[in-house]
PDB file of C-alpha atoms and ligand atoms in Angstrom:
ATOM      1  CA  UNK A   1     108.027  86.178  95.666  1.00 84.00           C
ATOM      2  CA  UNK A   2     105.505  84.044  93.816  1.00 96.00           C
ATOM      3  CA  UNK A   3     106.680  80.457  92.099  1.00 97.00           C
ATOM      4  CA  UNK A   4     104.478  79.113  89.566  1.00 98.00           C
ATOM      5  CA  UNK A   5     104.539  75.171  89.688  1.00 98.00           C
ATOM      6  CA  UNK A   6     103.905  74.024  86.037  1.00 98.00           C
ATOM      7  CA  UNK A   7     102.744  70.487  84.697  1.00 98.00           C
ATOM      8  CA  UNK A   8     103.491  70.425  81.222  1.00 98.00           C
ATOM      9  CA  UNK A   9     103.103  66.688  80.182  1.00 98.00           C
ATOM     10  CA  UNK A  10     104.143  67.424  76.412  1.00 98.00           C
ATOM     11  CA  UNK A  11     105.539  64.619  74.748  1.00 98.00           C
ATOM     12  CA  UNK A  12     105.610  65.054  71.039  1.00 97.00           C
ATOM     13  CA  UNK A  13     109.087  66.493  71.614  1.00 97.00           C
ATOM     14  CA  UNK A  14     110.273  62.737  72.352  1.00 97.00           C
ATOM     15  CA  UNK A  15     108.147  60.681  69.145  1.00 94.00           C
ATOM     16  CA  UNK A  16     105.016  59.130  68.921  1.00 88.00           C
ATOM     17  CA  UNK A  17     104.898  57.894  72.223  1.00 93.00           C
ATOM     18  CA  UNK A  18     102.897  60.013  75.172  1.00 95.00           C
ATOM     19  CA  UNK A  19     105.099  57.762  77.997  1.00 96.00           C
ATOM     20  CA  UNK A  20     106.294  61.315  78.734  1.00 98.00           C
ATOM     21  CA  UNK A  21     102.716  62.419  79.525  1.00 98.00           C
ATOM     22  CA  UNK A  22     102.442  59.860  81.780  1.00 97.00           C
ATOM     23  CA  UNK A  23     105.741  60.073  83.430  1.00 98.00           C
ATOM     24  CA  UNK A  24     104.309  63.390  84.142  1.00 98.00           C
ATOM     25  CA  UNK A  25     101.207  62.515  85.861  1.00 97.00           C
ATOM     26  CA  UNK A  26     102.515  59.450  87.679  1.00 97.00           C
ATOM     27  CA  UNK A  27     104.991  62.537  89.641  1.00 98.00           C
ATOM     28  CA  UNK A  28     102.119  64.391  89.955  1.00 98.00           C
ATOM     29  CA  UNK A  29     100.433  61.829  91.729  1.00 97.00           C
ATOM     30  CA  UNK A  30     103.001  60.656  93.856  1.00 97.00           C
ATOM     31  CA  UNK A  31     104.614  63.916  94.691  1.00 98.00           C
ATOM     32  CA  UNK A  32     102.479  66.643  94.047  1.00 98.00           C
ATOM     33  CA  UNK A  33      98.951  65.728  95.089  1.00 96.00           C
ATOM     34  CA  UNK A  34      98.560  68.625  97.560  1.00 95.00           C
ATOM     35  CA  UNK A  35     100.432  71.359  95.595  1.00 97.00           C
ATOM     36  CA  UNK A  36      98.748  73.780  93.879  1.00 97.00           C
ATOM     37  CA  UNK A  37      99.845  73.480  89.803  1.00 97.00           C
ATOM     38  CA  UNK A  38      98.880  75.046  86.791  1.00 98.00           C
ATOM     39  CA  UNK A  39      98.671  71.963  84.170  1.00 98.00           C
ATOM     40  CA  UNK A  40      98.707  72.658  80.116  1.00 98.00           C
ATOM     41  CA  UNK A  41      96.475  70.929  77.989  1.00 97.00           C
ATOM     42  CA  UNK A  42      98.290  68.631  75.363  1.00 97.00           C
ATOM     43  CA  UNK A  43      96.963  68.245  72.094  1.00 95.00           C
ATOM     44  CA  UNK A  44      96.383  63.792  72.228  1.00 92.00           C
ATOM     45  CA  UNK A  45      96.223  63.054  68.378  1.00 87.00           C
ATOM     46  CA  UNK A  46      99.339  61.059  67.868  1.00 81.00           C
ATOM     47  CA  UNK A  47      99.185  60.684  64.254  1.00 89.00           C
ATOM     48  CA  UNK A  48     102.091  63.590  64.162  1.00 94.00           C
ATOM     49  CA  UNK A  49     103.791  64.539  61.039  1.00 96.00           C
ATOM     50  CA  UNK A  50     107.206  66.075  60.160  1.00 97.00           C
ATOM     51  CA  UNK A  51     106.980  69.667  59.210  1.00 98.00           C
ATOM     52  CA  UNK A  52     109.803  72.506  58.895  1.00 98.00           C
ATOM     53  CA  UNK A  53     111.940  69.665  59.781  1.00 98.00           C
ATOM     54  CA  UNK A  54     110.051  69.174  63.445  1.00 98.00           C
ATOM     55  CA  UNK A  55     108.165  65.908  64.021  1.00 97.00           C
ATOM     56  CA  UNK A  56     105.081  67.431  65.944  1.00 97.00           C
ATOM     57  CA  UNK A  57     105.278  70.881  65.133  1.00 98.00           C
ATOM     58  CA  UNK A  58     102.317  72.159  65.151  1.00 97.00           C
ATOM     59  CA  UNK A  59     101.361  70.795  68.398  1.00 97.00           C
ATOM     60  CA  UNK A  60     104.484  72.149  70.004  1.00 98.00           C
ATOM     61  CA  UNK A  61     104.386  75.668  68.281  1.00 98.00           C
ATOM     62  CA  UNK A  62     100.497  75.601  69.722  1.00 98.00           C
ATOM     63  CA  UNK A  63     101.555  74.377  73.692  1.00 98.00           C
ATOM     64  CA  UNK A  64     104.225  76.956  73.144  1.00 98.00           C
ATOM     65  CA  UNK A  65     101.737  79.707  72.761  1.00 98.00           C
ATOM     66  CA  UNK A  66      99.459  77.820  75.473  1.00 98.00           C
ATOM     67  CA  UNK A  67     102.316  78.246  77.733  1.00 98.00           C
ATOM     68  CA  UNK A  68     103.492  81.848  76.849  1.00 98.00           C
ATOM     69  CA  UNK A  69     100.132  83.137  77.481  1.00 98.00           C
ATOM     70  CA  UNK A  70      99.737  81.403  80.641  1.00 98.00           C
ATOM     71  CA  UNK A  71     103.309  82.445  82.131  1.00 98.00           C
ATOM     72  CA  UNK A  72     102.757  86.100  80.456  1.00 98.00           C
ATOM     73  CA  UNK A  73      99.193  85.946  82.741  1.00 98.00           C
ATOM     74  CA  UNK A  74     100.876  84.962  85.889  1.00 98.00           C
ATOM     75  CA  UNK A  75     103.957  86.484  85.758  1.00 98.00           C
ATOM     76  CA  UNK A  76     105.542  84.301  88.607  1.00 98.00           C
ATOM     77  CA  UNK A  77     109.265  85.040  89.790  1.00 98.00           C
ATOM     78  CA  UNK A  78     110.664  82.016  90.170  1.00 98.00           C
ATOM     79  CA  UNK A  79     109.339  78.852  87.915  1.00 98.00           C
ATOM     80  CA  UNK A  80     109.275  74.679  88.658  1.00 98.00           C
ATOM     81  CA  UNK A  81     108.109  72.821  85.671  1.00 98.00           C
ATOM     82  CA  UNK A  82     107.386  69.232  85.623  1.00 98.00           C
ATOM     83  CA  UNK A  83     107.626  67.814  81.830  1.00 97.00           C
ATOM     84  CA  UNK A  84     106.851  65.991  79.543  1.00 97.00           C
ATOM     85  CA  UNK A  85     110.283  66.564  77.467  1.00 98.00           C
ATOM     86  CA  UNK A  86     113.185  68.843  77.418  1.00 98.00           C
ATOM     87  CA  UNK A  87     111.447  70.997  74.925  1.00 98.00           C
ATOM     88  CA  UNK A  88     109.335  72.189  77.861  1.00 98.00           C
ATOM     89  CA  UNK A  89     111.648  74.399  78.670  1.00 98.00           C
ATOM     90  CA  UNK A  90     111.527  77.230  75.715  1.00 98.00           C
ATOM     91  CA  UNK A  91     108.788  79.542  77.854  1.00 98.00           C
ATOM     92  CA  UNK A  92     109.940  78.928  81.425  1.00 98.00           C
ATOM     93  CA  UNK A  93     114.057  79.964  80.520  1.00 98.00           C
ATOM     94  CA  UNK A  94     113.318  82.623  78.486  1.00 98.00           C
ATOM     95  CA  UNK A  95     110.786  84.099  80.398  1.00 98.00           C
ATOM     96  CA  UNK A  96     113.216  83.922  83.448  1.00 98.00           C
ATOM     97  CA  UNK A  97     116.262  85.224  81.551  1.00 98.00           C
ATOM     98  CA  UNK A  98     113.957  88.243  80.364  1.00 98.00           C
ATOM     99  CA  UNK A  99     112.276  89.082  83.907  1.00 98.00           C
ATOM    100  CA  UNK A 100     116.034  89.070  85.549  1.00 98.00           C
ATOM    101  CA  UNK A 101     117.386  91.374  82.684  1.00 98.00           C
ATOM    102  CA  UNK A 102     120.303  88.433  81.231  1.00 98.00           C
ATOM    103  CA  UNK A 103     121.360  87.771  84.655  1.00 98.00           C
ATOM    104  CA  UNK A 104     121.134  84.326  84.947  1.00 98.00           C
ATOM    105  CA  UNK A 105     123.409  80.804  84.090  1.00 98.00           C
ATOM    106  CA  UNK A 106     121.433  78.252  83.087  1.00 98.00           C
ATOM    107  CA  UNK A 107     122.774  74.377  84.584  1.00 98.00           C
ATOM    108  CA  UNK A 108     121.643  71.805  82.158  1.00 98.00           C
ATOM    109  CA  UNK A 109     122.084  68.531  83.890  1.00 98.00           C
ATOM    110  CA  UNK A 110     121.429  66.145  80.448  1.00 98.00           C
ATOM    111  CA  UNK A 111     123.103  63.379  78.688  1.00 98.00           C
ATOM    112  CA  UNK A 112     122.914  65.095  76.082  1.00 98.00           C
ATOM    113  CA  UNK A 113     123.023  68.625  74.422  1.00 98.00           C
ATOM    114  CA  UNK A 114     119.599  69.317  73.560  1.00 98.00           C
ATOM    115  CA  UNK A 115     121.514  71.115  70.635  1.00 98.00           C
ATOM    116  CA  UNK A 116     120.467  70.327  67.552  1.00 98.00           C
ATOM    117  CA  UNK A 117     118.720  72.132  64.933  1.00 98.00           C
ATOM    118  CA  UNK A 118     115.901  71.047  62.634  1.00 98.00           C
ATOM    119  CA  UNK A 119     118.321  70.634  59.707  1.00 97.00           C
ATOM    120  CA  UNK A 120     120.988  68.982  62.144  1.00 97.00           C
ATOM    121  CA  UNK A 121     118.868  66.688  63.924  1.00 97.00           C
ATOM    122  CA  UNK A 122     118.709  63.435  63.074  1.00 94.00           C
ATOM    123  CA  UNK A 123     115.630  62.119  64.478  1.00 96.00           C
ATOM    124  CA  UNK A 124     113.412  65.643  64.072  1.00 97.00           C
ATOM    125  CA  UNK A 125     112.360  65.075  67.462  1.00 98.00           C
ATOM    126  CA  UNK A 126     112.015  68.648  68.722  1.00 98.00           C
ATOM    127  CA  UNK A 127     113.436  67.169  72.542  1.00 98.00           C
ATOM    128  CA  UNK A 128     116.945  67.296  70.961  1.00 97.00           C
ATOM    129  CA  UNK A 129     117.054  71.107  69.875  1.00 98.00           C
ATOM    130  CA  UNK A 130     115.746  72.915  72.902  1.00 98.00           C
ATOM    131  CA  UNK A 131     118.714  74.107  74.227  1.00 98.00           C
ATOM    132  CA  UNK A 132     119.694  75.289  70.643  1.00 98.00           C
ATOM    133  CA  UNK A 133     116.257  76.984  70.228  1.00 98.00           C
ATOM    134  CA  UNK A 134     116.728  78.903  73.338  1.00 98.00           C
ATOM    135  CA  UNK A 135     119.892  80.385  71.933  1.00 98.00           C
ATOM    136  CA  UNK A 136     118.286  81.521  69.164  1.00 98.00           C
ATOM    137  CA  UNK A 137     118.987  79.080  66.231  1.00 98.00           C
ATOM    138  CA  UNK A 138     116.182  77.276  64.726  1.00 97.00           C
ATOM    139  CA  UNK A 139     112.774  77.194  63.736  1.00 98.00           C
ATOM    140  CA  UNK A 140     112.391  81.003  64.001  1.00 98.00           C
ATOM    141  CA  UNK A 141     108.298  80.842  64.380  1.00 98.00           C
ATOM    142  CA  UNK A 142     109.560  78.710  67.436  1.00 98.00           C
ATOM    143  CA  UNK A 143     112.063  81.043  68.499  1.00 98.00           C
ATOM    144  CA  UNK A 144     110.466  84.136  68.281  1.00 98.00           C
ATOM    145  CA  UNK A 145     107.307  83.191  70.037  1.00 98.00           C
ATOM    146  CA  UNK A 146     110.037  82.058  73.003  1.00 98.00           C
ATOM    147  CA  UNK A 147     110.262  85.798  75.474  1.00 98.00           C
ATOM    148  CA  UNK A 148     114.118  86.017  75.201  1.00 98.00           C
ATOM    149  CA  UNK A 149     116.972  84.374  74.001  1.00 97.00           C
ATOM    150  CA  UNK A 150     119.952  83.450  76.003  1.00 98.00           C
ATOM    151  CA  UNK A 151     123.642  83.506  74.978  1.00 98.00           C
ATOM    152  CA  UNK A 152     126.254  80.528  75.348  1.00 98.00           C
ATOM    153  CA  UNK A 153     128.285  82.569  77.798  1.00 98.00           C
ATOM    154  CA  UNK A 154     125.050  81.652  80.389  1.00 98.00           C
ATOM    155  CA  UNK A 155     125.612  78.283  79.397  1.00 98.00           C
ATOM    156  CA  UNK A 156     127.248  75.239  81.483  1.00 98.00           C
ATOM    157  CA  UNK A 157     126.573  71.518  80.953  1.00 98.00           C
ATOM    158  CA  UNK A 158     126.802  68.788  82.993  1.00 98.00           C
ATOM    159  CA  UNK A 159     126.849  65.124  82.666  1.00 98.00           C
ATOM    160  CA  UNK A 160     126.853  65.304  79.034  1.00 98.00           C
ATOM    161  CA  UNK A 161     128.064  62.194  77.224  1.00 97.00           C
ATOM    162  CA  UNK A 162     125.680  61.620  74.184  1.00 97.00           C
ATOM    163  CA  UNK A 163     126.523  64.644  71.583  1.00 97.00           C
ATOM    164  CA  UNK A 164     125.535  64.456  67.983  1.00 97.00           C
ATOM    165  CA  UNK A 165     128.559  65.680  66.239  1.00 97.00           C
ATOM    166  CA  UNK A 166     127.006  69.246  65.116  1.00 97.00           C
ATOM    167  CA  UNK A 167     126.317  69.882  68.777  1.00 98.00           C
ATOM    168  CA  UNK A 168     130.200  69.133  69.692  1.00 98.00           C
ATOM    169  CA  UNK A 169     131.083  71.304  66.866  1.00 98.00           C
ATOM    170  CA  UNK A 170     128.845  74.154  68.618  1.00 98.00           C
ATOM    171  CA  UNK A 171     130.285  73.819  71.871  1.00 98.00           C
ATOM    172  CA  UNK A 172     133.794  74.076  70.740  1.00 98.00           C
ATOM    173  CA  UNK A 173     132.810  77.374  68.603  1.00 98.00           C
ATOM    174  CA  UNK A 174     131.216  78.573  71.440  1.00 98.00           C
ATOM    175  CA  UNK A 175     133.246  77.755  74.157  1.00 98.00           C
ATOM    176  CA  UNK A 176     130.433  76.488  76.052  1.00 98.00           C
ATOM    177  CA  UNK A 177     131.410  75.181  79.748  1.00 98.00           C
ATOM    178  CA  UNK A 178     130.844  71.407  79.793  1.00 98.00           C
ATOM    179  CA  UNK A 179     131.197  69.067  82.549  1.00 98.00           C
ATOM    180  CA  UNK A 180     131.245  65.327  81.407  1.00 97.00           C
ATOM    181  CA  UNK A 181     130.524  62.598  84.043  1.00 97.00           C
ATOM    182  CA  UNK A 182     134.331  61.820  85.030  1.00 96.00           C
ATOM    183  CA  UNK A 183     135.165  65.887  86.226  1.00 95.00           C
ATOM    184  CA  UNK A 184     132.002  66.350  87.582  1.00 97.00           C
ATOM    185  CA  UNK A 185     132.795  68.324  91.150  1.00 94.00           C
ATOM    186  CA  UNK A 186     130.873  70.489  93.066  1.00 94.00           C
ATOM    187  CA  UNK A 187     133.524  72.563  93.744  1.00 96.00           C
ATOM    188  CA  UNK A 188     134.683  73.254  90.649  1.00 97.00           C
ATOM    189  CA  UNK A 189     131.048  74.093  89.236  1.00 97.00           C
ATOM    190  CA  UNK A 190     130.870  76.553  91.788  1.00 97.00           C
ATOM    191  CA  UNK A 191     133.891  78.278  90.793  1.00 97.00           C
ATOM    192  CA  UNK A 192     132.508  78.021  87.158  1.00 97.00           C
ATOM    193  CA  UNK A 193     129.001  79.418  88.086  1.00 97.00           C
ATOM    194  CA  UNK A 194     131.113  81.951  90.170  1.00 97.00           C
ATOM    195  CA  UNK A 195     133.330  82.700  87.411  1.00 96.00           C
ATOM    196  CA  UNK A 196     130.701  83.517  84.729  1.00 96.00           C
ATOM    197  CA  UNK A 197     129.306  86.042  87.561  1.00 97.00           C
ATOM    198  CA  UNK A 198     125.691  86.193  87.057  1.00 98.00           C
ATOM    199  CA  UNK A 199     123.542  86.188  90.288  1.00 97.00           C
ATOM    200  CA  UNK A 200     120.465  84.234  89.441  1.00 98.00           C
ATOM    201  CA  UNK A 201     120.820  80.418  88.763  1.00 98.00           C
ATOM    202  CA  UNK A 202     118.265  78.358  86.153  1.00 98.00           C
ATOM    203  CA  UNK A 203     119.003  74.338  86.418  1.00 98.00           C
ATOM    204  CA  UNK A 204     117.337  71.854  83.669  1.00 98.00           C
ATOM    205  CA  UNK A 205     117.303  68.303  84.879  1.00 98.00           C
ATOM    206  CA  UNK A 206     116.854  65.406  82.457  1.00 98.00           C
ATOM    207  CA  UNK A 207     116.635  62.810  84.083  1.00 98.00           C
ATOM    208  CA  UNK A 208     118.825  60.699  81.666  1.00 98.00           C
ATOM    209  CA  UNK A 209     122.005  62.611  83.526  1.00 98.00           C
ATOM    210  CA  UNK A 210     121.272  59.500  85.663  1.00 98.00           C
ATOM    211  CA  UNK A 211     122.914  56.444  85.273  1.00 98.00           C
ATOM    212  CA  UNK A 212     120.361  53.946  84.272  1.00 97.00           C
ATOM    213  CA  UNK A 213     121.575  50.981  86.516  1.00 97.00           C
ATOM    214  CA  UNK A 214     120.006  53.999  88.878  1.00 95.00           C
ATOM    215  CA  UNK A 215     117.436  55.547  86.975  1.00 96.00           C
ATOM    216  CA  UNK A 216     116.429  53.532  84.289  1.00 96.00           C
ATOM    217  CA  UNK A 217     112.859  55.021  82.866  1.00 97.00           C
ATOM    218  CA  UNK A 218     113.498  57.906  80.934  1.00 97.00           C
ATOM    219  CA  UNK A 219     113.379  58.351  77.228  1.00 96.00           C
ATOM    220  CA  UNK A 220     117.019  58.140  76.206  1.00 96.00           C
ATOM    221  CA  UNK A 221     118.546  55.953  78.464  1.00 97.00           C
ATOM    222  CA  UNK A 222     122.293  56.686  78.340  1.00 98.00           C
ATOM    223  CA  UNK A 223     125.074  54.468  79.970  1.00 98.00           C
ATOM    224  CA  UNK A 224     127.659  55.809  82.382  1.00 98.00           C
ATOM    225  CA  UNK A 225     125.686  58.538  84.197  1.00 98.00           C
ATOM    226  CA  UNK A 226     125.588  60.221  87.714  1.00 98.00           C
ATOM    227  CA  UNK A 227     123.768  59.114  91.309  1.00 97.00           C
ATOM    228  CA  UNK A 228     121.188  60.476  92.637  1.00 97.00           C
ATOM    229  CA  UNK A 229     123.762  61.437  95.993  1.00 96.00           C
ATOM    230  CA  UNK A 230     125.808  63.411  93.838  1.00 97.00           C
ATOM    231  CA  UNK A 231     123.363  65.456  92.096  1.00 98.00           C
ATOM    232  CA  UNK A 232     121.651  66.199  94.839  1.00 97.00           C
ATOM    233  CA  UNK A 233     124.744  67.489  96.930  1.00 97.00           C
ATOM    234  CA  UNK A 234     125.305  69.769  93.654  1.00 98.00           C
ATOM    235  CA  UNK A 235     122.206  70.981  93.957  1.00 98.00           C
ATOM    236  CA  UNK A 236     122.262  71.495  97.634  1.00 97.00           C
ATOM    237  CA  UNK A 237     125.479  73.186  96.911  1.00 96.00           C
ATOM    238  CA  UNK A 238     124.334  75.130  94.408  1.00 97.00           C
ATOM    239  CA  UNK A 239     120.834  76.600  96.311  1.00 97.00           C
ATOM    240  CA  UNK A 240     123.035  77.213  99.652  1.00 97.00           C
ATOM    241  CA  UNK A 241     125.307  79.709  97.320  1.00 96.00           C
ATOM    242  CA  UNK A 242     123.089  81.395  94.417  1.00 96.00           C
ATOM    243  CA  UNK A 243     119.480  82.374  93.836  1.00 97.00           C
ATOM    244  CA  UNK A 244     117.724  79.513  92.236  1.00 98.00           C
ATOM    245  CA  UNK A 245     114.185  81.047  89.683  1.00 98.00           C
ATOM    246  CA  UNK A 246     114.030  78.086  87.986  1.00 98.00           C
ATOM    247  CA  UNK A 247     113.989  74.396  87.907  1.00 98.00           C
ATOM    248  CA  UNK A 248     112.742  71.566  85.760  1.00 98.00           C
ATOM    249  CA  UNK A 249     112.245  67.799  85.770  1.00 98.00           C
ATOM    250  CA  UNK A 250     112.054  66.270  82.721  1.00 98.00           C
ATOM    251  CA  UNK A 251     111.921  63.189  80.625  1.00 98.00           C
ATOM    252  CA  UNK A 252     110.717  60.434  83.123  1.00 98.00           C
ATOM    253  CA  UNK A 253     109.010  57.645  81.127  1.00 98.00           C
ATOM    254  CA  UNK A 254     107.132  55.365  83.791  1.00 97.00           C
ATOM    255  CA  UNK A 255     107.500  52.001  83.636  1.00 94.00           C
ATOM    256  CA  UNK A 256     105.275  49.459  85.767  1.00 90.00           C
ATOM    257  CA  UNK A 257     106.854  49.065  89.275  1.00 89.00           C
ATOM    258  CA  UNK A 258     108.639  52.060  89.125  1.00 92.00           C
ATOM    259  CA  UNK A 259     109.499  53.467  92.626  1.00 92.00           C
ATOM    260  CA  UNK A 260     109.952  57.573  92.387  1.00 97.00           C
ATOM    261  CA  UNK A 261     110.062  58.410  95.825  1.00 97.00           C
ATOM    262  CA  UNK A 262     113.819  59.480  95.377  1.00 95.00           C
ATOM    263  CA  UNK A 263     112.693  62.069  93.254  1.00 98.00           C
ATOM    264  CA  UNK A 264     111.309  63.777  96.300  1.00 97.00           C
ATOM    265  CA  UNK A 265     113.985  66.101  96.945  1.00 97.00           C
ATOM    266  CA  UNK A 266     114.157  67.338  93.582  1.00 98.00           C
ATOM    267  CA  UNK A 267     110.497  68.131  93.678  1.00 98.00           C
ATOM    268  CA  UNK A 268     111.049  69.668  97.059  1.00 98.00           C
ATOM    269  CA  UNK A 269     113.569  72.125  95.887  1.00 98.00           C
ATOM    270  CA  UNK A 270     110.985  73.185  93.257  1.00 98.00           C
ATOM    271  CA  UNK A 271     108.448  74.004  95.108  1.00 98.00           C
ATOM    272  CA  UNK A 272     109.847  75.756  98.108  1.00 97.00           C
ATOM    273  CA  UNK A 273     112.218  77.637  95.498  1.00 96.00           C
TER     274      UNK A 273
HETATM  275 MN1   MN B 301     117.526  66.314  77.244  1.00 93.36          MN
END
């Protein structure tokens, strides 16, 4: 089995600000010194303008086909990617939902959906329409340049409390598995993961699933979130019963001071996955 450990400091996904880029970095340096990592080059003008509704889209569309090639090249089995933003994702998921055939539920541990699409979204910041993306909808130069596309049966989120109301609409049309903060249990997401009965197990983590009295230097802080005990005891829970190929850390905007060393056992599950 081969993992491929991926720095992808993109952060035109979040605005014109690169703190994502050096959220990145700043983990890299504190928790990654003596892995091996393939980085992607990010494009650093920042005078980014809207086009096909997507603020920063041709520097994403361009890291996306960085990326692709790169992943295509290696073609690792199991994937951790340090971001840089939630839009990171698009090449890692679909590459691992196309290599395991479809058999895979993808966890995304996020305030909020990552649902939107250009039309819907209200900022055009290409971090809120991932998750959308990856199921297909959107920008289709985006989406098509993306290996696979899942389906919202794969689907379960958790921690989500922020929804735009075009992603709740979504959810409820696609009866997309959703755990909000207050019936978050690792028991019952095991019977969920259990119950959609895929074998392989893909787990996005914003870190604004956090609750920022916790975790307070990410992007989109958002009030009322989980500990770091309890999401790691889902994940714990969650590696001891299913195959983990892929997992992400996203969305940590330094500030000065900042102590990460709790995210060490997020990073350790990444690379020993
Ligand atoms: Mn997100």
């Amino acid at each position: 089995m081969s993992n491929l450990n991926l720095l992808f400091p993109q952060w035109q996904g979040s605005g014109r600000t690169r703190d994502l880029y050096y959220g990145a970095l700043k983990i890299e340096e504190v928790h990654l010194s003596d892995v091996k990592l393939e980085e992607i080059e990010i494009c650093d003008n920042d005078s980014l303008v809207i086009e096909n509704d997507i603020l920063g889209y041709k520097e994403i569309l361009e890291q996306l086909k960085e990326v692709t090639k790169l992943i295509n090249d290696i073609k690792p089995d199991t994937i951790f990617t340090v971001g840089g933003g939630c839009d990171v994702e698009l090449a890692p998921v679909s590459y691992l939902n196309k290599k395991y055939d479809g058999n895979l539920t993808v966890i995304w541990f996020d305030a909020h959906g990552d649902l939107n699409t250009p039309s819907s979204s209200p900022s055009k910041k290409f971090h809120g329409m991932p998750l959308r993306t990856l199921l297909g909808d959107g920008n289709q130069n985006i989406v098509r340049q993306c290996f696979s596309h899942i389906n919202p049966e794969q689907l379960i989120l958790i921690g989500t409390r922020d929804l735009d109301i075009p992603e709740k609409e979504y959810i409820k049309e696609n009866n997309i598995i959703t755990f909000p903060v207050e019936l978050i249990q690792k028991d019952t997401i095991l019977d969920s993961i259990e119950h959609m009965g895929f074998d392989n197990v893909y787990i996005h983590i914003d870190l604004d699933v956090l609750d920022p009295n916790i975790f307070p230097s990410v992007t989109c802080p958002t009030p009322n979130g989980i500990n770091f005990e309890k999401l790691n005891d889902i994940l714990i829970h969650i590696k001891n019963n299913y195959n983990i190929v892929g997992l992400s850390l996203l969305e940590y905007a330094p500030e000065k001071g900042d102590n990460i060393d709790n995210l060490k056992s997020i990073v350790n599950l990444g690379i020993n996955l």
